[in-house]
Coordinates of C-alpha atoms and ligand atoms in Angstrom, one line a residue:
M28 CA 5.7 -83.2 -17.8
T29 CA 9.0 -81.5 -18.5
E30 CA 7.1 -78.3 -19.4
C31 CA 5.1 -78.4 -16.2
D32 CA 6.6 -76.6 -13.3
L33 CA 6.5 -77.7 -9.7
N34 CA 3.6 -75.4 -8.8
D35 CA 1.5 -77.1 -11.4
V36 CA 2.5 -80.5 -10.0
Q37 CA 1.6 -79.5 -6.5
A38 CA -1.7 -78.1 -7.6
L39 CA -2.5 -81.3 -9.5
D40 CA -1.5 -83.5 -6.5
A41 CA -3.8 -81.4 -4.3
R42 CA -6.7 -81.7 -6.7
A43 CA -6.2 -85.4 -7.0
R44 CA -6.3 -85.8 -3.3
E45 CA -9.4 -83.6 -3.2
I46 CA -11.2 -85.9 -5.8
L47 CA -10.5 -89.0 -3.7
L48 CA -12.0 -87.3 -0.6
L49 CA -14.9 -86.0 -2.7
N50 CA -15.7 -89.5 -3.8
D51 CA -15.2 -91.0 -0.4
R52 CA -18.5 -92.3 1.0
G53 CA -17.2 -93.2 4.4
G54 CA -14.7 -96.1 4.0
Y55 CA -15.3 -96.8 0.4
T56 CA -15.0 -94.7 -2.8
V57 CA -17.4 -94.3 -5.7
P58 CA -15.9 -94.0 -9.2
T59 CA -17.6 -90.6 -9.6
D60 CA -20.7 -88.9 -8.2
G61 CA -23.9 -89.5 -10.2
L62 CA -22.8 -91.9 -13.0
Y63 CA -21.4 -94.6 -10.7
P64 CA -22.8 -94.1 -7.1
Y65 CA -21.6 -97.4 -5.6
Q66 CA -18.3 -99.3 -4.8
W67 CA -16.9 -100.8 -8.0
N68 CA -14.4 -103.5 -7.5
W69 CA -11.4 -102.6 -9.6
D70 CA -12.0 -98.8 -9.4
S71 CA -11.9 -99.2 -5.6
M72 CA -8.6 -101.1 -5.6
V73 CA -7.1 -98.4 -7.7
A74 CA -8.5 -95.8 -5.2
A75 CA -6.7 -97.7 -2.4
W76 CA -3.4 -97.4 -4.4
G77 CA -4.1 -93.6 -4.7
F78 CA -5.0 -93.2 -1.0
A79 CA -1.7 -95.0 -0.1
A80 CA 0.1 -91.9 -1.4
F81 CA -1.2 -89.9 1.6
D82 CA -3.2 -92.0 4.0
L83 CA -2.3 -95.7 4.5
D84 CA -5.1 -96.3 7.0
R85 CA -7.7 -95.1 4.5
A86 CA -6.1 -97.3 1.8
W87 CA -6.4 -100.5 3.9
Q88 CA -9.9 -99.6 4.8
E89 CA -10.9 -99.4 1.1
V90 CA -9.7 -102.9 0.5
E91 CA -11.4 -104.3 3.7
R92 CA -14.7 -102.7 2.6
L93 CA -14.5 -104.5 -0.8
F94 CA -13.7 -107.8 0.8
S95 CA -16.6 -107.4 3.2
G96 CA -18.8 -108.1 0.2
Q97 CA -17.0 -111.4 -0.8
W98 CA -19.4 -114.3 -1.5
P99 CA -18.9 -117.6 0.4
N100 CA -17.9 -119.2 -2.9
G101 CA -14.9 -116.8 -3.1
M102 CA -16.3 -114.4 -5.8
V103 CA -15.8 -110.7 -5.1
P104 CA -18.7 -108.8 -6.8
H105 CA -18.1 -106.1 -9.4
I106 CA -20.5 -103.7 -7.5
L107 CA -21.3 -103.5 -3.8
F108 CA -24.6 -101.6 -3.3
H109 CA -23.9 -100.2 0.1
R110 CA -26.8 -97.6 0.0
P111 CA -29.7 -97.4 -2.4
D112 CA -29.3 -94.9 -5.2
P113 CA -32.2 -94.5 -7.8
G114 CA -29.8 -92.6 -10.1
Y115 CA -28.1 -95.9 -11.3
F116 CA -29.5 -98.8 -13.4
P117 CA -29.3 -101.8 -13.0
G118 CA -29.6 -101.6 -9.2
P119 CA -29.8 -104.4 -6.6
D120 CA -33.4 -105.3 -7.5
V121 CA -32.4 -106.1 -11.1
W122 CA -29.5 -108.2 -10.1
G123 CA -31.5 -110.2 -7.5
T124 CA -28.6 -111.7 -5.7
A125 CA -30.1 -111.7 -2.2
G126 CA -28.8 -114.6 -0.1
R127 CA -25.7 -115.2 -2.2
G128 CA -23.4 -112.8 -0.4
P129 CA -23.2 -110.8 2.8
L130 CA -24.2 -107.4 1.1
P131 CA -26.4 -106.3 -1.7
S132 CA -24.3 -106.7 -4.8
S133 CA -24.1 -107.6 -8.5
G134 CA -23.7 -111.3 -9.5
I135 CA -20.5 -111.1 -11.5
T136 CA -16.9 -110.1 -10.8
Q137 CA -14.3 -107.6 -12.2
P138 CA -10.6 -107.6 -13.1
P139 CA -8.7 -109.0 -10.0
V140 CA -6.2 -106.2 -9.5
A141 CA -6.6 -106.3 -5.7
A142 CA -3.7 -108.6 -4.9
S143 CA -1.3 -106.4 -6.9
F144 CA -2.3 -103.3 -5.0
V145 CA -2.4 -105.1 -1.6
R146 CA 1.2 -106.2 -2.3
R147 CA 2.1 -102.5 -2.9
L148 CA 0.4 -101.4 0.3
W149 CA 2.1 -104.1 2.3
E150 CA 5.5 -103.2 0.9
K151 CA 5.0 -99.6 2.2
D152 CA 3.5 -100.8 5.4
R153 CA 4.8 -104.2 6.5
G154 CA 3.6 -105.8 9.6
R155 CA 0.0 -104.5 9.2
P156 CA -2.6 -107.1 10.4
E157 CA -4.7 -106.2 7.4
A158 CA -2.3 -107.9 5.0
E159 CA -2.4 -111.1 7.1
A160 CA -6.2 -110.9 7.2
L161 CA -6.6 -110.3 3.4
F162 CA -4.3 -113.2 2.3
E163 CA -6.9 -116.0 2.5
P164 CA -9.8 -114.0 1.0
L165 CA -7.5 -113.0 -2.0
L166 CA -6.5 -116.6 -2.4
A167 CA -10.1 -117.7 -2.3
W168 CA -11.0 -115.2 -5.0
H169 CA -8.2 -116.4 -7.3
R170 CA -9.2 -120.0 -6.7
W171 CA -12.7 -119.1 -7.7
F172 CA -11.3 -117.7 -11.0
M173 CA -9.4 -120.9 -11.7
E174 CA -12.5 -123.0 -10.9
W175 CA -15.2 -121.0 -12.8
R176 CA -13.5 -118.7 -15.3
C177 CA -10.6 -120.7 -16.7
E178 CA -10.6 -122.7 -19.9
G179 CA -7.4 -124.0 -21.5
G180 CA -5.5 -121.8 -19.1
A181 CA -7.1 -118.5 -20.3
I182 CA -9.5 -116.5 -18.2
F183 CA -12.9 -115.9 -19.8
V184 CA -15.7 -113.6 -18.9
T185 CA -19.4 -114.4 -18.8
H186 CA -20.6 -110.8 -19.2
P187 CA -18.7 -107.8 -20.8
W188 CA -19.0 -105.9 -17.5
E189 CA -16.9 -108.6 -15.9
A190 CA -13.9 -107.6 -18.1
G191 CA -14.4 -103.9 -17.1
R192 CA -14.0 -103.1 -20.8
D193 CA -17.8 -103.0 -21.4
N194 CA -18.1 -102.4 -25.1
A195 CA -14.6 -103.5 -26.3
P196 CA -14.6 -105.2 -29.7
D197 CA -13.5 -108.4 -28.1
W198 CA -17.1 -109.2 -27.3
D199 CA -18.7 -108.3 -30.6
G200 CA -19.0 -111.8 -32.0
A201 CA -20.5 -113.3 -28.9
M202 CA -22.8 -110.4 -28.3
A203 CA -24.1 -110.5 -31.9
A204 CA -25.0 -114.2 -31.4
I205 CA -27.3 -113.2 -28.5
E206 CA -31.0 -112.5 -29.3
P207 CA -32.1 -110.4 -26.4
A208 CA -35.7 -111.6 -26.5
G209 CA -37.9 -110.9 -23.5
V210 CA -35.8 -108.3 -21.7
Q211 CA -38.0 -106.4 -19.3
P212 CA -38.5 -102.8 -20.3
Y213 CA -35.9 -100.6 -18.7
T214 CA -34.6 -97.0 -18.6
R215 CA -30.9 -96.4 -18.9
R216 CA -29.5 -93.9 -16.4
D217 CA -26.0 -93.6 -17.7
T218 CA -27.0 -91.5 -20.7
A219 CA -28.7 -89.0 -18.3
H220 CA -25.2 -88.3 -16.9
V221 CA -23.0 -88.6 -20.0
D222 CA -23.5 -87.9 -23.7
A223 CA -24.8 -91.1 -25.5
S224 CA -22.1 -90.9 -28.1
M225 CA -19.6 -91.7 -25.4
R226 CA -21.4 -94.7 -24.0
P227 CA -22.3 -98.3 -25.2
T228 CA -25.1 -98.5 -27.7
R229 CA -28.7 -99.6 -27.1
A230 CA -28.0 -103.0 -28.8
D231 CA -25.2 -103.5 -26.3
Y232 CA -27.4 -102.5 -23.3
D233 CA -30.2 -104.9 -24.3
R234 CA -27.7 -107.7 -24.2
Y235 CA -26.1 -106.6 -21.0
I236 CA -29.4 -106.7 -19.3
W237 CA -30.5 -110.0 -21.0
L238 CA -27.4 -111.6 -19.5
V239 CA -28.1 -110.2 -16.0
E240 CA -31.7 -111.5 -16.3
R241 CA -30.4 -115.0 -17.2
G242 CA -28.0 -115.0 -14.1
R243 CA -30.8 -113.9 -11.8
R244 CA -33.1 -116.6 -13.2
L245 CA -30.5 -119.2 -12.5
G246 CA -29.9 -117.9 -8.9
W247 CA -26.3 -116.8 -9.8
D248 CA -25.3 -120.5 -9.4
E249 CA -22.1 -120.9 -11.4
A250 CA -22.7 -124.6 -12.2
A251 CA -26.2 -123.8 -13.5
M252 CA -25.0 -120.7 -15.5
A253 CA -22.2 -122.7 -17.1
E254 CA -24.7 -125.0 -18.8
G255 CA -25.3 -123.8 -22.3
A256 CA -23.7 -120.4 -21.3
P257 CA -24.4 -118.0 -24.2
F258 CA -21.4 -115.7 -23.5
R259 CA -17.9 -117.0 -22.8
V260 CA -15.1 -115.0 -24.2
A261 CA -11.4 -115.5 -23.2
D262 CA -9.9 -112.1 -22.4
P263 CA -6.3 -111.1 -22.6
G264 CA -7.0 -108.4 -20.0
M265 CA -8.4 -110.8 -17.4
T266 CA -5.8 -113.4 -18.1
F267 CA -2.8 -111.1 -17.8
I268 CA -4.2 -109.2 -14.8
L269 CA -4.8 -112.5 -12.9
M270 CA -1.3 -113.7 -13.8
G271 CA 0.2 -110.5 -12.4
A272 CA -2.0 -110.7 -9.4
C273 CA -1.0 -114.3 -8.7
R274 CA 2.7 -113.4 -8.9
D275 CA 2.0 -110.5 -6.4
L276 CA -0.1 -112.7 -4.1
A277 CA 2.7 -115.3 -4.1
A278 CA 5.2 -112.6 -3.2
L279 CA 2.9 -111.4 -0.4
G280 CA 2.3 -115.0 0.8
R281 CA 6.1 -115.8 0.9
G282 CA 6.6 -112.6 2.9
L283 CA 3.9 -113.7 5.3
G284 CA 5.4 -117.2 5.6
R285 CA 2.5 -118.9 3.8
D286 CA 2.5 -121.9 1.5
V287 CA 2.2 -120.6 -2.1
A288 CA 2.6 -123.8 -4.1
E289 CA -1.0 -123.7 -5.3
I290 CA -0.5 -120.2 -6.7
G291 CA 2.6 -121.4 -8.5
E292 CA 0.5 -124.0 -10.3
W293 CA -2.0 -121.4 -11.3
I294 CA 0.7 -119.2 -12.8
G295 CA 1.9 -122.1 -15.0
T296 CA -1.6 -122.8 -16.2
L297 CA -2.2 -119.1 -17.0
E298 CA 1.1 -118.9 -18.9
R299 CA -0.1 -121.7 -21.2
G300 CA -3.5 -120.1 -21.5
A301 CA -2.0 -116.7 -22.6
E302 CA -0.3 -118.5 -25.5
S303 CA -3.7 -119.6 -26.7
L304 CA -4.7 -115.9 -27.0
W305 CA -2.0 -115.0 -29.5
N306 CA -3.6 -114.2 -32.8
P307 CA -1.1 -114.5 -35.6
A308 CA -3.4 -112.6 -38.0
I309 CA -2.9 -109.4 -36.0
G310 CA 0.4 -110.3 -34.3
A311 CA -1.0 -109.6 -30.9
Y312 CA -2.9 -111.1 -27.9
D313 CA -6.6 -111.0 -28.6
G314 CA -10.0 -111.8 -27.2
R315 CA -11.3 -115.3 -28.3
D316 CA -15.0 -116.4 -28.3
L317 CA -14.9 -119.8 -26.6
G318 CA -18.2 -120.7 -28.3
T319 CA -16.9 -120.5 -31.8
G320 CA -13.1 -120.3 -31.3
A321 CA -13.0 -117.1 -33.3
F322 CA -10.6 -114.3 -32.4
A323 CA -11.9 -110.7 -32.3
G324 CA -9.1 -109.5 -34.5
A325 CA -8.6 -106.4 -32.2
L326 CA -5.4 -104.8 -31.0
T327 CA -6.6 -103.2 -27.7
N328 CA -4.9 -101.7 -24.6
A329 CA -5.5 -105.1 -23.0
S330 CA -3.2 -106.7 -25.5
Y331 CA -0.4 -104.6 -24.0
L332 CA -1.0 -106.1 -20.5
C333 CA 1.3 -109.0 -21.3
W334 CA 4.2 -107.5 -19.2
L335 CA 1.9 -107.1 -16.3
G336 CA 1.3 -110.8 -16.5
G337 CA 5.1 -111.4 -16.5
V338 CA 5.2 -112.3 -20.2
D339 CA 8.2 -110.6 -21.8
D340 CA 7.1 -110.5 -25.4
E341 CA 9.5 -108.8 -27.9
R342 CA 6.8 -108.8 -30.6
M343 CA 4.5 -106.7 -28.4
L344 CA 7.4 -104.4 -27.5
A345 CA 8.0 -103.6 -31.2
K346 CA 4.3 -103.0 -31.6
F347 CA 4.2 -100.8 -28.5
D348 CA 7.2 -98.6 -29.8
G349 CA 5.5 -98.1 -33.1
M350 CA 2.2 -97.2 -31.4
L351 CA 3.9 -94.6 -29.2
G352 CA 5.1 -92.9 -32.4
R353 CA 1.7 -92.9 -34.0
V354 CA -1.0 -92.2 -31.4
P355 CA -0.9 -88.7 -29.9
Y356 CA -2.3 -89.6 -26.5
P357 CA -1.6 -93.3 -25.9
V358 CA -2.7 -96.0 -25.2
A359 CA -5.9 -96.1 -27.3
S360 CA -8.3 -98.8 -26.1
L361 CA -8.6 -99.9 -29.8
D362 CA -6.0 -99.4 -32.5
P363 CA -7.0 -96.2 -34.4
A364 CA -6.3 -98.1 -37.7
D365 CA -9.1 -100.5 -36.8
P366 CA -12.4 -99.7 -38.8
R367 CA -14.3 -100.2 -35.5
F368 CA -12.3 -97.4 -33.8
D369 CA -14.5 -94.7 -32.2
A370 CA -12.4 -92.0 -30.5
R371 CA -15.0 -91.1 -27.8
R372 CA -17.0 -94.3 -27.3
Y373 CA -15.9 -95.8 -24.0
W374 CA -13.7 -98.9 -24.7
R375 CA -13.7 -98.7 -28.5
G376 CA -11.0 -96.0 -28.8
P377 CA -10.5 -93.8 -25.8
T378 CA -7.4 -93.8 -23.6
W379 CA -7.8 -94.8 -20.0
A380 CA -5.3 -93.7 -17.3
I381 CA -5.7 -96.9 -15.3
M382 CA -4.8 -99.2 -18.3
N383 CA -1.8 -97.0 -19.0
A384 CA -0.7 -97.4 -15.3
L385 CA -1.1 -101.2 -15.5
I386 CA 0.8 -101.4 -18.8
G387 CA 3.5 -99.1 -17.3
L388 CA 3.8 -101.1 -14.1
G389 CA 4.3 -104.3 -16.2
L390 CA 6.9 -102.7 -18.5
A391 CA 8.9 -101.4 -15.5
E392 CA 8.7 -104.8 -13.8
M393 CA 10.0 -106.5 -17.0
G394 CA 12.9 -104.1 -17.2
H395 CA 11.7 -101.9 -20.0
A396 CA 12.4 -98.7 -18.2
A397 CA 12.5 -96.4 -21.2
Q398 CA 9.0 -97.5 -22.4
A399 CA 7.6 -97.4 -18.9
Q400 CA 8.9 -93.8 -18.4
A401 CA 7.7 -92.7 -21.8
L402 CA 4.2 -93.9 -21.0
R403 CA 4.2 -92.4 -17.6
R404 CA 5.3 -89.0 -18.8
R405 CA 2.7 -89.0 -21.6
T406 CA -0.1 -90.0 -19.2
A407 CA 1.0 -87.2 -16.9
Q408 CA 0.9 -84.7 -19.7
L409 CA -2.6 -85.9 -20.7
I410 CA -4.0 -85.5 -17.2
A411 CA -2.1 -82.2 -16.7
E412 CA -3.7 -80.8 -19.9
H413 CA -7.2 -82.4 -19.6
A414 CA -7.8 -83.0 -15.9
F415 CA -9.2 -86.1 -14.1
A416 CA -11.7 -87.4 -16.7
E417 CA -13.0 -90.9 -16.9
Y418 CA -11.2 -91.4 -20.3
F419 CA -9.7 -89.3 -23.1
D420 CA -9.8 -89.1 -26.9
P421 CA -6.5 -90.6 -28.0
L422 CA -6.2 -88.3 -31.0
T423 CA -6.9 -85.0 -29.3
G424 CA -6.7 -85.7 -25.6
A425 CA -10.2 -84.3 -25.1
P426 CA -11.8 -85.5 -21.8
A427 CA -14.8 -87.8 -22.1
G428 CA -17.2 -89.7 -19.9
G429 CA -17.5 -88.7 -16.3
G430 CA -15.4 -86.0 -14.6
T431 CA -13.7 -85.8 -11.2
F432 CA -12.9 -89.5 -11.6
T433 CA -11.5 -91.5 -8.7
W434 CA -9.2 -93.8 -10.6
T435 CA -7.7 -91.1 -12.8
A436 CA -6.9 -89.1 -9.6
A437 CA -5.5 -92.2 -8.0
V438 CA -3.3 -93.1 -11.0
W439 CA -2.0 -89.5 -10.9
L440 CA -1.1 -89.7 -7.2
A441 CA 0.4 -93.2 -7.2
W442 CA 2.1 -93.3 -10.6
A443 CA 1.8 -90.5 -13.1
S444 CA 2.7 -87.5 -11.0
P445 CA 6.4 -86.6 -11.1
R446 CA 6.2 -86.8 -7.3
A447 CA 4.6 -90.3 -7.2
R448 CA 6.3 -92.9 -5.1
G449 CA 4.0 -95.8 -5.6
A450 CA 5.1 -97.1 -9.0
Ligands
DGY505 C1 -22.0 -99.4 -16.2 O1 -23.0 -99.4 -15.5 O2 -21.8 -98.9 -17.2 C2 -20.9 -100.2 -15.6 O3 -19.7 -100.2 -16.5 C3 -21.3 -101.6 -15.3 O4 -20.3 -102.1 -14.4

């Protein structure tokens, strides 16, 4: 951002605040109008981080609204359907979760970034009753992960949407093994909002819906769904995010005078699990199909979340330095040298500001200040040049997907802006 003068920065800060307010639906935030009209789990927690730059009360409210949808088993759904909206598919009727949780919701979860952002809110705003009240719900959600989504210490997903990286190559093998027979006829809504070349394919969608229909048939009962589960892929993204979130939750717990021994055990387990995701063939952390044991062979932006998890990996640092020199607008969601790379298609190439922020926070925490700063500056440049898009072409910086996007605005306010204080 060195070329950008203070007036530009002030204008961008103002626009980012405006976007958060524009996407505010009264206590919770939608990712963007039209394409995503409900409260999405990790988008919303990033929104809270962004609100914390100018309105702490509103930031806490965002977190409370998300946890108002927590299921009795501890799971926090990936979407809360606060109000009906015919513009989105699959809506509450397709998920069929009635009776499982307090609000209409989806039946799967999303990356557990909440504890990391709650810790940041609390550090700015100690003594708030909200932090006390959220500690047990956060602990229950992490415990649910360790009970239902952990194998050999790695966190796996039961649906690509659970990872938040919907069409990443990590899932290709397990997705190809699904024969989506009997899926009810449906009409996609996403491609009415965004060009189809920027979205998952029809083959992906059939399988997404097939998996939702299976969950609904089994009443979203985790024990029943685990039997003969057709899709279980260990994810470096989820594993490192939960590791980082456990460290943050433990710090919060200690600050609140709580017993955090259980969290310490989870961190040890996850550290062992992360090692099982190291793929020597590509020299990086990689997704692994638990059905076949096969790695995806994909260097993604999730591979670089190791530092966020507290794993200081020199091998990944060397890779990261090389990548910064090669990719014009880092971090690509898939290495551009991979034959599966597709510069505009969602999680198969584009750069996502939120992933950059998570990578950057991890780098800074592990003491790699130069790399953290470089990534922060280049993310700021990308947003300053191409505005608050959902994601960006890593080769040209061109905006893609939805516009006026909540988490891109939040990342700007909390981390990328030269005036950000929340990093
Ligand atoms: C979608 O609808 O594309 C979402 O990513 C699902 O969470």
